mmCIF file of C-alpha atoms in Angstrom:
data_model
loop_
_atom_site.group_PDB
_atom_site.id
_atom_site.type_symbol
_atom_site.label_atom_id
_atom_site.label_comp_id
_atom_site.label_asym_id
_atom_site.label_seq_id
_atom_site.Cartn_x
_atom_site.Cartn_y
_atom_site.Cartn_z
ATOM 1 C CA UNK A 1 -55.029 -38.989 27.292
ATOM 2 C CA UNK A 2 -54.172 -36.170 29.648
ATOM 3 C CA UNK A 3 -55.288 -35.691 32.869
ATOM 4 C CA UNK A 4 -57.543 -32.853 32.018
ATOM 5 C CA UNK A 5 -58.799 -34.355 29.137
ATOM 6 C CA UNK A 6 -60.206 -37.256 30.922
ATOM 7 C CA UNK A 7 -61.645 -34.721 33.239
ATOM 8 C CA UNK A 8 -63.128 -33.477 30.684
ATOM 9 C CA UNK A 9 -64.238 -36.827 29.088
ATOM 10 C CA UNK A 10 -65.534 -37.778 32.101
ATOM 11 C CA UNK A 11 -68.039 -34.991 33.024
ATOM 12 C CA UNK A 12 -71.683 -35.810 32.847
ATOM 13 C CA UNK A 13 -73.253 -35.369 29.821
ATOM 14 C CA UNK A 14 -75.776 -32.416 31.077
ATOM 15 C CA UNK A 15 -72.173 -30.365 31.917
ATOM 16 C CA UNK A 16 -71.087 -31.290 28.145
ATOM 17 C CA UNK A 17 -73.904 -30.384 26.802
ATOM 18 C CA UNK A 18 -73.239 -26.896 27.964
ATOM 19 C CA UNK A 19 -70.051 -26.866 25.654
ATOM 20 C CA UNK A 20 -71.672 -27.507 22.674
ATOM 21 C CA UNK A 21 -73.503 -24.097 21.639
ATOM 22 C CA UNK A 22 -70.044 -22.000 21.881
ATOM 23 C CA UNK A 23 -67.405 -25.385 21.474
ATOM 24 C CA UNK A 24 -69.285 -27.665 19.667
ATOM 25 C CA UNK A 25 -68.163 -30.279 22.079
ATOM 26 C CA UNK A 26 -65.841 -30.765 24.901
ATOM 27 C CA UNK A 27 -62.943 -32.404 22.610
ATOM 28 C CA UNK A 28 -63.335 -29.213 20.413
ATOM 29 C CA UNK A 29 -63.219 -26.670 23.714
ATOM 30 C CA UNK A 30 -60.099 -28.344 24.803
ATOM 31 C CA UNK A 31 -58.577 -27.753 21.866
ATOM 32 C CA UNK A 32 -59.452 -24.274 21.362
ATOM 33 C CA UNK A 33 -57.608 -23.548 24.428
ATOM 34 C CA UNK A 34 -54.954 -25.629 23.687
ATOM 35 C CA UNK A 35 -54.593 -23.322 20.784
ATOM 36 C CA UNK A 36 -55.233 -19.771 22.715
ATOM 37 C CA UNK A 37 -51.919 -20.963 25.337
ATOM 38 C CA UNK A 38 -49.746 -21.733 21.926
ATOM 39 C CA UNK A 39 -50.774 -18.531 20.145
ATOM 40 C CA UNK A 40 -49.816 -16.965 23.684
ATOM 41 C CA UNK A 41 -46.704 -18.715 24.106
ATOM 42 C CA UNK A 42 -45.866 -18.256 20.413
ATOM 43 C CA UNK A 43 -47.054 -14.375 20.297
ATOM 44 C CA UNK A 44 -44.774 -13.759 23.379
ATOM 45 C CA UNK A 45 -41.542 -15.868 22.339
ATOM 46 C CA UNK A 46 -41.342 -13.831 18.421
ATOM 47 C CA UNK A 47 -42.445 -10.830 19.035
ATOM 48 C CA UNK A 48 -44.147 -9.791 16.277
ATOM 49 C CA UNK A 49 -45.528 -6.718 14.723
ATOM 50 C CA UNK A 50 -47.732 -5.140 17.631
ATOM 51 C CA UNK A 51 -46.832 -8.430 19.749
ATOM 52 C CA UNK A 52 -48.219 -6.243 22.638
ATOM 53 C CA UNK A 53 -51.889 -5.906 21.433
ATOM 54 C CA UNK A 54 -51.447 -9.305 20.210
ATOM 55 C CA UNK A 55 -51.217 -10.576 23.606
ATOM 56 C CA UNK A 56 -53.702 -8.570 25.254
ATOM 57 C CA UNK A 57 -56.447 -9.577 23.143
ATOM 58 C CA UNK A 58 -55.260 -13.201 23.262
ATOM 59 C CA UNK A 59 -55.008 -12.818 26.909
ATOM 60 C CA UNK A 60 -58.984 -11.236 26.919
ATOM 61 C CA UNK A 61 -59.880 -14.266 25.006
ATOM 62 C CA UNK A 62 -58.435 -16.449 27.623
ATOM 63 C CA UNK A 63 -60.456 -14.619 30.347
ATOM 64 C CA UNK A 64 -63.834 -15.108 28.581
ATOM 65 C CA UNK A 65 -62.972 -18.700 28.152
ATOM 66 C CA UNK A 66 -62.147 -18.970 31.674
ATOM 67 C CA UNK A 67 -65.628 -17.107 32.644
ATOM 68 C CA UNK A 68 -68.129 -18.901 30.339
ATOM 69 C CA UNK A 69 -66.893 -22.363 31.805
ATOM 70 C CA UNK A 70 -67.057 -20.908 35.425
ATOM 71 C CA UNK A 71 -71.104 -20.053 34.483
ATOM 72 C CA UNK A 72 -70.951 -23.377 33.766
ATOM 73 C CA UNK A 73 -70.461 -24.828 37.548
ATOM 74 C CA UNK A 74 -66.805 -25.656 37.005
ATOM 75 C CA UNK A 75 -63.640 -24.228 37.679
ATOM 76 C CA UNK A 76 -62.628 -21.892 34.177
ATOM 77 C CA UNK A 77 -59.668 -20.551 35.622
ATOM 78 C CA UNK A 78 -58.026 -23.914 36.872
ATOM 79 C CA UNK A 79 -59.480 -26.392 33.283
ATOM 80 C CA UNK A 80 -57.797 -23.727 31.048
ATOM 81 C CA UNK A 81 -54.454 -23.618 33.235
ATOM 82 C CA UNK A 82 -54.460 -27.277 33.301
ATOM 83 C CA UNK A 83 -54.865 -27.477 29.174
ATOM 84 C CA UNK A 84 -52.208 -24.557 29.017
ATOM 85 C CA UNK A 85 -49.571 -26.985 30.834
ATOM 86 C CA UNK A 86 -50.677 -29.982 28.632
ATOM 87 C CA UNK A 87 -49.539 -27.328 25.805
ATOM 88 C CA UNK A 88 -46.539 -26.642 27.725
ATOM 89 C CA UNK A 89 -45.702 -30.134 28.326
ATOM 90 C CA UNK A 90 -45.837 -31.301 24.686
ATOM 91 C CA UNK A 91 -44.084 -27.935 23.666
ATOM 92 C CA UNK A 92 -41.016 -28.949 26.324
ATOM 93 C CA UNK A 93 -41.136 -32.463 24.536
ATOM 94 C CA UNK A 94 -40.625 -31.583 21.248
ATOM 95 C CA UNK A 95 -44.531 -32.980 20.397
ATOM 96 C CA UNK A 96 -47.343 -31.485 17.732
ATOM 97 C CA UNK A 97 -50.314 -32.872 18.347
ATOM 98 C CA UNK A 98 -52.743 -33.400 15.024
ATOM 99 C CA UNK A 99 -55.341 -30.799 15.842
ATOM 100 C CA UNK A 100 -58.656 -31.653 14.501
ATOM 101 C CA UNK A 101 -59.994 -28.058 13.755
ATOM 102 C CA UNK A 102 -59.147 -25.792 10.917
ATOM 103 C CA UNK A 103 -58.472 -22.157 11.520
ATOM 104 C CA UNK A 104 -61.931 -21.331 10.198
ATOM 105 C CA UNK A 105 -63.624 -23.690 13.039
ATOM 106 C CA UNK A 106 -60.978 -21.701 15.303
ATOM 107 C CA UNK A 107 -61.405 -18.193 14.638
ATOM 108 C CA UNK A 108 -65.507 -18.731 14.202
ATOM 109 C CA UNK A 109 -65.206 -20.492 17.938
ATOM 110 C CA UNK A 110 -63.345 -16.964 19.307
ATOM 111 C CA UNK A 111 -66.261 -14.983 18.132
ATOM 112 C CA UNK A 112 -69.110 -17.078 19.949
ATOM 113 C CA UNK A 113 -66.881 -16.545 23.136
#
């Protein structure tokens, strides 16, 4: 377990309890970011199609994420940079974690944010 994610697993349960309407829990939150900073990091390194717009809206995504968890008394900004270097870390090591969420749970997430 990261440092983050023990952060995370050890915030009281009225601050988890805010993740759950948008995240469903604080385990699925952190992995929803972990996903945005890999579809970033992916989106920039190939270059596809559009790759621009791509990355902006990715990028907008990001910011929202960053807001709602700032509404909810903690620091957005620094929690998703810290999950974004988790991604960067296992990236560096040659590691794919088993993410337990399908794209469906994903992409139904984004539109709550």
């Amino acid at each position: 377990m990261t440092k983050i994610q023990q952060f995370l697993a050890d915030l009281p349960e009225e601050k988890k309890s805010l993740f759950v309407p948008v995240f469903g829990s604080v385990e699925k939150f952190y992995t929803v970011v972990y996903l945005i900073a890999r579809n970033e990091h992916v989106t920039d390194q190939e270059k596809p199609n559009r790759y621009e717009d791509r990355l902006h809206v990715i990028r907008q995504m990001r910011n929202r994420v960053e807001k709602l968890v700032s509404s909810y008394g903690l620091d957005g900004g620094e929690i998703v940079a810290d999950i974004a270097s988790d991604y960067f870390e296992d990236y560096v090591n040659y590691k794919e974690p088993e993410l337990a969420i399908t794209n469906d749970e994903f992409i139904a997430i984004l539109r709550k944010i």
